[in-house]
Coordinates of C-alpha atoms in Angstrom, one line a residue:
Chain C
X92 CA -33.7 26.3 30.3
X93 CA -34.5 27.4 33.8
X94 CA -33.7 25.3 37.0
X95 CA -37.2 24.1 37.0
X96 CA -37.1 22.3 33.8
X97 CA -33.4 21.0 34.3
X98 CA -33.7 17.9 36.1
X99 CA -36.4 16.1 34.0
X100 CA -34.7 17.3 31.2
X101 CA -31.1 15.9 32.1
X102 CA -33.1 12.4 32.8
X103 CA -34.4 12.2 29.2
X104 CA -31.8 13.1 27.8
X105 CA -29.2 11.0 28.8
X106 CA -30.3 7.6 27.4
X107 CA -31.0 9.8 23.8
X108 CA -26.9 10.2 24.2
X109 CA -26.4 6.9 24.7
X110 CA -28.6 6.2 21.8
X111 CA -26.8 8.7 19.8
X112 CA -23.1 7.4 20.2
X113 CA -24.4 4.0 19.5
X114 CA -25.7 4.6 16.4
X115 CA -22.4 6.9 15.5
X116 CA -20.2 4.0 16.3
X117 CA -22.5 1.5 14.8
X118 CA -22.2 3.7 11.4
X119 CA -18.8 4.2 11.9
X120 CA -17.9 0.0 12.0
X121 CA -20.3 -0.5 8.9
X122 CA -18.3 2.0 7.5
X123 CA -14.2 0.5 7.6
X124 CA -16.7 -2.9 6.7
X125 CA -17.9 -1.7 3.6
X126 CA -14.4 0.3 2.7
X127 CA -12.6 -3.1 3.2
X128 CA -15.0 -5.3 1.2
X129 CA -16.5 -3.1 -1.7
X130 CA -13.9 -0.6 -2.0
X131 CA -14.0 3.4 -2.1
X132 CA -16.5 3.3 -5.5
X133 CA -18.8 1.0 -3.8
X134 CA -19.2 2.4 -0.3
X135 CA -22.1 4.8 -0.4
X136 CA -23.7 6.5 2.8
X137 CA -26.3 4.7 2.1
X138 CA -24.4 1.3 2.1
X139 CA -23.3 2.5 5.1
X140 CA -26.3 3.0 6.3
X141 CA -28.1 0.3 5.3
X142 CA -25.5 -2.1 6.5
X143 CA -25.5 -0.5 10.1
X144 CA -29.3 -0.8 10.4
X145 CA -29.9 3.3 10.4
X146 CA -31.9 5.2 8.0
X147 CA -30.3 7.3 5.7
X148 CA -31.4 10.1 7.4
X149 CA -30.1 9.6 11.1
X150 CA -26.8 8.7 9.2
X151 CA -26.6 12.4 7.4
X152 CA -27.5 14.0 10.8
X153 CA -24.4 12.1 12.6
X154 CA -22.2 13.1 9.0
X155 CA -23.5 15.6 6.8
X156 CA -20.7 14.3 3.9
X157 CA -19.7 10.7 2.9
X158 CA -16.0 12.6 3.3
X159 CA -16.9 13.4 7.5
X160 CA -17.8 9.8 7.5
X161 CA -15.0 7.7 6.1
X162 CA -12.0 9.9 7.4
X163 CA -14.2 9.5 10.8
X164 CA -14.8 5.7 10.2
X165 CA -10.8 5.4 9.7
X166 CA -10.1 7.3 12.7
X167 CA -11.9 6.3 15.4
X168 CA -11.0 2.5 14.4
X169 CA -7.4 3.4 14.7
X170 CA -7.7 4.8 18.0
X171 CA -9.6 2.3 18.8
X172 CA -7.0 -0.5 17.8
X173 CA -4.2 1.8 19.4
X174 CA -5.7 1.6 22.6
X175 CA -6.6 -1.9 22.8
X176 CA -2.6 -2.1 21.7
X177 CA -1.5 -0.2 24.4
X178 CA -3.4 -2.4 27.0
X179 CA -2.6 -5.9 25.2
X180 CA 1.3 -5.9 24.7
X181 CA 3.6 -6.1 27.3
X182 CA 6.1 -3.2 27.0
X183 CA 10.0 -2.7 27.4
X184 CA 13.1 -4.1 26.0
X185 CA 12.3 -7.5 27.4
X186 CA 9.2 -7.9 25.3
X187 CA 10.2 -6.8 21.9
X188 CA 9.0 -9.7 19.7
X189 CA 5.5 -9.6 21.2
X190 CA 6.0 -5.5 20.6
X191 CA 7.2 -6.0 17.0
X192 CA 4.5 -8.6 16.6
X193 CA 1.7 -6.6 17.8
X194 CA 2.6 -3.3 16.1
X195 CA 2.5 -5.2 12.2
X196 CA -0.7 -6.5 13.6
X197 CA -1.8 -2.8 13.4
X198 CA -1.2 -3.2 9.9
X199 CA -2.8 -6.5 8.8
X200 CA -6.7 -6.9 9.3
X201 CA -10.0 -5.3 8.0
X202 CA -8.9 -1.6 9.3
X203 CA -5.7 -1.5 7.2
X204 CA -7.6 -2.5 4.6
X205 CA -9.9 -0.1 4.8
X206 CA -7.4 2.5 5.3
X207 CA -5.2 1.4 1.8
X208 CA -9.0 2.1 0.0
X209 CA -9.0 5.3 1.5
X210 CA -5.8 6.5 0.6
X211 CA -5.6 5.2 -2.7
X212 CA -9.1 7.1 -3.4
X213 CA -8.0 10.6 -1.9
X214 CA -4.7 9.9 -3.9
X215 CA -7.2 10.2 -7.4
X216 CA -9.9 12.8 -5.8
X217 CA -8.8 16.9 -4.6
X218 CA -11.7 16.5 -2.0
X219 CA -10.6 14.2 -0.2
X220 CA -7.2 14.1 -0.1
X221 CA -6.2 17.1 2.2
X222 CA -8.3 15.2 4.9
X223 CA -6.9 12.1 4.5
X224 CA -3.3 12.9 4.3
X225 CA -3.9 14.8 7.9
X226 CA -5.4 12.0 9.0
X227 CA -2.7 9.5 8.3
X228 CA -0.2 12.2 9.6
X229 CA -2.7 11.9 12.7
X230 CA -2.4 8.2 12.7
X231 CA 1.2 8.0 12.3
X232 CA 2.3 10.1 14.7
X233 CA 0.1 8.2 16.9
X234 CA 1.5 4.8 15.6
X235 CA 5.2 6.3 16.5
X236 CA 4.2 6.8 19.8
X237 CA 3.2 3.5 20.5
X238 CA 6.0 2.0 19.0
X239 CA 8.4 3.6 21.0
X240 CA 6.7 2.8 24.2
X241 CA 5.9 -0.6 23.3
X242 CA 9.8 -1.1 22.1
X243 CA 11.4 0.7 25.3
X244 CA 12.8 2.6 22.6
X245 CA 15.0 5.9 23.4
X246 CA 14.5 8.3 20.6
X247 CA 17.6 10.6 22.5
X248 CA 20.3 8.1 21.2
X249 CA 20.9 9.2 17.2
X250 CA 19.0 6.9 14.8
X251 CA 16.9 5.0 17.0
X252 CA 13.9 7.7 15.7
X253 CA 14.9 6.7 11.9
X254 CA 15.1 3.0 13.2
X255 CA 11.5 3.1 14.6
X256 CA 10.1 4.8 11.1
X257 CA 11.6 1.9 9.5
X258 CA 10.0 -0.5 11.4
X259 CA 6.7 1.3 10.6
X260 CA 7.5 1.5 7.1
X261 CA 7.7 -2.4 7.2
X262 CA 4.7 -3.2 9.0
X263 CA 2.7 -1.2 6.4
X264 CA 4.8 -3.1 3.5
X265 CA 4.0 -6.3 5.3
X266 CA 0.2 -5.3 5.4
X267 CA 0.3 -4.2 1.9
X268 CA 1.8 -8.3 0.8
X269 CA -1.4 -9.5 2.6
X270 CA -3.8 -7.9 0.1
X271 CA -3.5 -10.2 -2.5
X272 CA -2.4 -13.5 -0.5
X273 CA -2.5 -14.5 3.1
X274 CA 0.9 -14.7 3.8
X275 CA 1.0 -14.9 7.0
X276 CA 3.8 -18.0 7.7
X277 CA 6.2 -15.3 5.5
X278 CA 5.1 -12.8 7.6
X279 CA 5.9 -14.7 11.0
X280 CA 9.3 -15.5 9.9
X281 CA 10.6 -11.4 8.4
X282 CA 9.1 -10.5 12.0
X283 CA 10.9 -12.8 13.8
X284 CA 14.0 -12.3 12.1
X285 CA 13.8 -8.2 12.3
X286 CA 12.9 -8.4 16.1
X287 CA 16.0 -10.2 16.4
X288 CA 17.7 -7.4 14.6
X289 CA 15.6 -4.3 16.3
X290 CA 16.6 -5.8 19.7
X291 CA 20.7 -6.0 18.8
X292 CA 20.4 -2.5 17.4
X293 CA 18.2 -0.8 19.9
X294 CA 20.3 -2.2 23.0
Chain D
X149 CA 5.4 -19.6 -48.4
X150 CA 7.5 -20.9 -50.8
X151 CA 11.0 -20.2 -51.2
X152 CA 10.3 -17.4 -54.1
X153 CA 8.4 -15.6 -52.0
X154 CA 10.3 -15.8 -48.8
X155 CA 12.8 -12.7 -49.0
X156 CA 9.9 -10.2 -50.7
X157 CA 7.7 -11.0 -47.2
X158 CA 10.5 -11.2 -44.9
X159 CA 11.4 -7.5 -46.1
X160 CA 7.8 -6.3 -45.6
X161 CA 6.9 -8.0 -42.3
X162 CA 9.7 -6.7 -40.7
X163 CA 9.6 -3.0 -40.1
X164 CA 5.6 -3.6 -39.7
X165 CA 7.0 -6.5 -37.2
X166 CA 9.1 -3.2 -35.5
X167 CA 5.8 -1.0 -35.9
X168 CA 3.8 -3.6 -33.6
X169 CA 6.3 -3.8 -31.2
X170 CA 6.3 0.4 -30.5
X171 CA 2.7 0.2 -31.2
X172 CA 2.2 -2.0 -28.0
X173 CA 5.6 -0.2 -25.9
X174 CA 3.3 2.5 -26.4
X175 CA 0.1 1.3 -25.2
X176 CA 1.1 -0.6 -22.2
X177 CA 3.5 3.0 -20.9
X178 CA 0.2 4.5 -21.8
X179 CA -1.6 2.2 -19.5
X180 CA 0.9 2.7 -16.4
X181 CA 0.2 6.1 -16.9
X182 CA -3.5 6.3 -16.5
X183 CA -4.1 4.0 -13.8
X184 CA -1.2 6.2 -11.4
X185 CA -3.1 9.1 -12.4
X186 CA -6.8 8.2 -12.7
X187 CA -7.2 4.7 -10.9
X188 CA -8.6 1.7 -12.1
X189 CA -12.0 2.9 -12.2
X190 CA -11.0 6.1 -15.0
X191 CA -8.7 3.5 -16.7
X192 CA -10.5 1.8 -19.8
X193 CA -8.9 0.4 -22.8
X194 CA -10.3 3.6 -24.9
X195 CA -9.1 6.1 -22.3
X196 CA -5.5 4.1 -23.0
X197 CA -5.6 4.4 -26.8
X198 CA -6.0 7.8 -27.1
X199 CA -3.4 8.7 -24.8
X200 CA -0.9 6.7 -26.8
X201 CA -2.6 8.0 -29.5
X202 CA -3.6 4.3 -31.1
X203 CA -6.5 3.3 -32.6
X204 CA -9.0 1.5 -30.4
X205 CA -9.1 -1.0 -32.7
X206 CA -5.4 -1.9 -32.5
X207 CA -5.5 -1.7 -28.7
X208 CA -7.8 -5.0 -29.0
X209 CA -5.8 -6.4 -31.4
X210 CA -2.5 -6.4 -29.3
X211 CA -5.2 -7.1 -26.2
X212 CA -8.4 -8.5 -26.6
X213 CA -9.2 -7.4 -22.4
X214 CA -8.8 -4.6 -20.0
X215 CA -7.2 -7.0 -17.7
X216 CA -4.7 -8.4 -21.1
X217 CA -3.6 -4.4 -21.2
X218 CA -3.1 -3.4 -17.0
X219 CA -1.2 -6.5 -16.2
X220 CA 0.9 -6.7 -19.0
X221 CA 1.6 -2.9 -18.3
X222 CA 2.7 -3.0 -15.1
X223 CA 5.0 -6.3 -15.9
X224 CA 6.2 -5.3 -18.5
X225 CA 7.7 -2.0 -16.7
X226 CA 8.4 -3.5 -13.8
X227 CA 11.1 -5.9 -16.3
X228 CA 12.0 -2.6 -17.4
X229 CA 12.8 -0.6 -14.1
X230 CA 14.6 -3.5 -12.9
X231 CA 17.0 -3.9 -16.0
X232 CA 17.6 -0.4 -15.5
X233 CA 18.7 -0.6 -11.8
X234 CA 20.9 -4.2 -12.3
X235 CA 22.7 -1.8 -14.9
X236 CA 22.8 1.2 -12.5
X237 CA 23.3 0.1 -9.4
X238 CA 26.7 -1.0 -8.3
X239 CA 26.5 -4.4 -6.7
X240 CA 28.3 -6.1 -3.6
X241 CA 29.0 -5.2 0.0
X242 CA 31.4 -2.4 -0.1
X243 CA 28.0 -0.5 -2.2
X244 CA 25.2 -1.4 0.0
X245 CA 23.9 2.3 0.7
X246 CA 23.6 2.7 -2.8
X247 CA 21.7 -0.4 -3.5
X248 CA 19.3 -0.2 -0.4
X249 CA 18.6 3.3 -2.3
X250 CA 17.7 1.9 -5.4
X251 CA 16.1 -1.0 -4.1
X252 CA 13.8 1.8 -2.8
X253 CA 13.6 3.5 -5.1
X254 CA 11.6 0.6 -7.2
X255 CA 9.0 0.9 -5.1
X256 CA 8.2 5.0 -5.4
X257 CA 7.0 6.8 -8.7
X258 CA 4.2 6.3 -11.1
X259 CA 5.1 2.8 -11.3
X260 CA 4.4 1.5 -7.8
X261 CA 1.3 3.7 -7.7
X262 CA 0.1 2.0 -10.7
X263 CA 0.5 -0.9 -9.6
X264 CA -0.9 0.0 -6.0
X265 CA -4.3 0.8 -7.7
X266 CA -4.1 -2.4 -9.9
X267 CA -3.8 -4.2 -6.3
X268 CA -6.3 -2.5 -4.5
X269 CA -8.8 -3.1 -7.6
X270 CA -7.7 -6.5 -7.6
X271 CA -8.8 -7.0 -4.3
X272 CA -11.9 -6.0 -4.4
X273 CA -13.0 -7.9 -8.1
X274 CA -12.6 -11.4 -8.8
X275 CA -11.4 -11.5 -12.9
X276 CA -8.8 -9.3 -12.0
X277 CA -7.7 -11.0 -8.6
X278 CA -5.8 -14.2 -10.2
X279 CA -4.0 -12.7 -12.4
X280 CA -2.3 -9.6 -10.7
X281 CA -1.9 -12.1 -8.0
X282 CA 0.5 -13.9 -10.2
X283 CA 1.9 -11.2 -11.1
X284 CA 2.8 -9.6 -7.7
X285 CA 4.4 -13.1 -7.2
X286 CA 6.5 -12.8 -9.7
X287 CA 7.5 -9.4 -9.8
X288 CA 8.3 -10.0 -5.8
X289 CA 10.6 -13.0 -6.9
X290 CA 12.4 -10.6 -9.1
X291 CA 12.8 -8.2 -6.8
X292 CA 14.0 -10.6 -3.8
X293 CA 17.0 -11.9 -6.8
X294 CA 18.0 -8.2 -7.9
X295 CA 18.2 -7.4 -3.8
X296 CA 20.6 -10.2 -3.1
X297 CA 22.9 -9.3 -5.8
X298 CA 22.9 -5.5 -5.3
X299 CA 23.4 -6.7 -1.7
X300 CA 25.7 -8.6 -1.5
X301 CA 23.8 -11.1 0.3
X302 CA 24.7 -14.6 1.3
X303 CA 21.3 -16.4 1.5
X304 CA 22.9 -20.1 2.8
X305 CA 23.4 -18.0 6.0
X306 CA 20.4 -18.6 8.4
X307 CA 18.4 -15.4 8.7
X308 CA 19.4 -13.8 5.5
X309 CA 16.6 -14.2 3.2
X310 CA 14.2 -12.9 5.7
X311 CA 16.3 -9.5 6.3
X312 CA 16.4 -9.4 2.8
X313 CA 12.4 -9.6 2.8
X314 CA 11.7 -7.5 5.5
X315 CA 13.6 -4.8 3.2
X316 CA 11.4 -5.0 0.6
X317 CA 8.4 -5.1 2.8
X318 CA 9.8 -1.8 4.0
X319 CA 10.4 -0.4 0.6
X320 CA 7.0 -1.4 -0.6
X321 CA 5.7 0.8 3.0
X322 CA 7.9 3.6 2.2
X323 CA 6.2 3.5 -1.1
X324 CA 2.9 3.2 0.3
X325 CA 3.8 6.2 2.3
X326 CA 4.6 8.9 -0.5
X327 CA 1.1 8.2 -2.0
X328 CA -0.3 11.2 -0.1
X329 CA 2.4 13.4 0.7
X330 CA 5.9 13.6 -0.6
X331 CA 8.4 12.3 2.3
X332 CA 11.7 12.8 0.3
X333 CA 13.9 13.5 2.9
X334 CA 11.9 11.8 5.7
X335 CA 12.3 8.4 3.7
X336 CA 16.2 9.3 2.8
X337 CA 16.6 9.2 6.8
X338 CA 15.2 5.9 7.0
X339 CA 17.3 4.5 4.0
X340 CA 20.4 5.9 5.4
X341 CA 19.9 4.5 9.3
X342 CA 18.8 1.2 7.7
X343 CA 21.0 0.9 5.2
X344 CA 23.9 1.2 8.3
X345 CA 21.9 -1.6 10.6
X346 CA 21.9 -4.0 7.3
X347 CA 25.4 -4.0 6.5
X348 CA 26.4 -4.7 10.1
X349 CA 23.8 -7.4 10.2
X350 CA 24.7 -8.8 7.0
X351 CA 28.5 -8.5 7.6

């Protein structure tokens, strides 16, 4: 640990980082993929695993529990998704269709998908569910945020908090429809309509 | 089946006729019950019989397949829940607090969460996929006709049946949302601020 020793160290090191949070993400996409397509029951670590090309091994060193690594999966797609949000859609009163459109987008897709698995599984098991009900407290909080920048929302003016919840509450309902069926023309249309709506009551 | 006998059988077939009938009420609010509290996975057909206390047996004679029983369940309370609310719920545009409330209010409780884990199983296995997707459809065309009439709603005007829509889509997410954590008064907010922006958008 001694200066000496330092800079060689620091040199190998670096690229076994790199390595490192590869493989973590790498585990972590394999994981929303296998929640989304086999379901809670059928995603196993070593699934996981398998699917994301690491031994079984390396992926109980990244997460000791298949718990650590589904509510981790979850979460670093969301932020992942929330970001990419952030940077796509134009924000502000004038854009509020493209802001309606792209926050149900948050909703629709592989990581909701994934996400409904894991909530109705921690609904049925006690070990899971005080995780996942802090994470989806995480996420929503997160999801309000966005929404209210993305809308040029002001949350000062009474209702307009309990306006943007809705709104949430509806792009989860409309990612919920497109389990089943791909309903994506209905889809287009409620949006439309409702951005029409959002933007008369939100001024 | 002649005349002489005719009266004799009628007599005896129909309390057993009235015996059936509970014996299968019983079976499919049996079945409602297991899958919100156990999921699909903990639901089988013998796990049903013995909570309504029916012999496995009979339970295959009233339905020959897991997937008879769990869809016939959740139709045949759905019918039931929204019989109750057309009686309930005062109807028309002077009332339309108290119908976007009980429109709600179809989509939280054991029902919906039965239902949510028949969908999410569903999507995830192919015999059961068809037929809950039928289902959904028609349970969602229900829904859409009780809506307009508790509403009020004139759906020759453009615009209308997608409002209409996009408030079930958000009672089916404020649903989805009390699966983890009860959001009582959160959700009565939201019903109250949206149940204000409806009737000034549908007048």
């Amino acid at each position: 640990m001694g200066p000496v020793r330092a800079a060689p160290k620091t040199a190998r090191t670096a690229p076994q980082q790199d390595r490192s949070r590869a493989t973590r993400r790498r585990l972590l996409e394999a994981a929303v993929a296998c929640l989304a397509e086999y379901g809670w029951a059928g995603s196993t670590v070593a699934v996981v695993a398998e699917r994301a090309g690491v031994s079984r091994g390396a992926a109980q060193h990244h997460f000791p529990t298949r718990e650590d690594l589904f509510t981790a999966a979850v979460e670093y797609v969301a932020e992942e998704r929330s970001s990419a949000l952030r940077a796509l859609v134009p924000a502000g009163p004038a854009h509020r269709r493209a802001a309606v459109e792209g926050i149900v987008a948050l909703y629709t897709g592989p990581l909701f998908r994934a996400a409904l698995h894991l909530w109705v599984a921690a609904s049925d098991e006690d070990q899971l569910r005080p995780r996942v009900t802090e994470l989806e407290a995480r996420v929503g909080r997160e999801s309000h945020r966005i929404a209210v920048e993305l809308l040029g929302a002001d949350e000062s003016v009474p209702g307009v908090r309990e306006t943007v919840q809705g709104l949430l509450d509806m792009a989860r309902g409309l990612g919920l429809a497109t389990l089943l069926t791909d309903d994506a023309r209905r889809r287009e249309r409620v949006v439309a309509e409702w951005a029409r709506i959002l933007d008369g009551v939100l001024g």
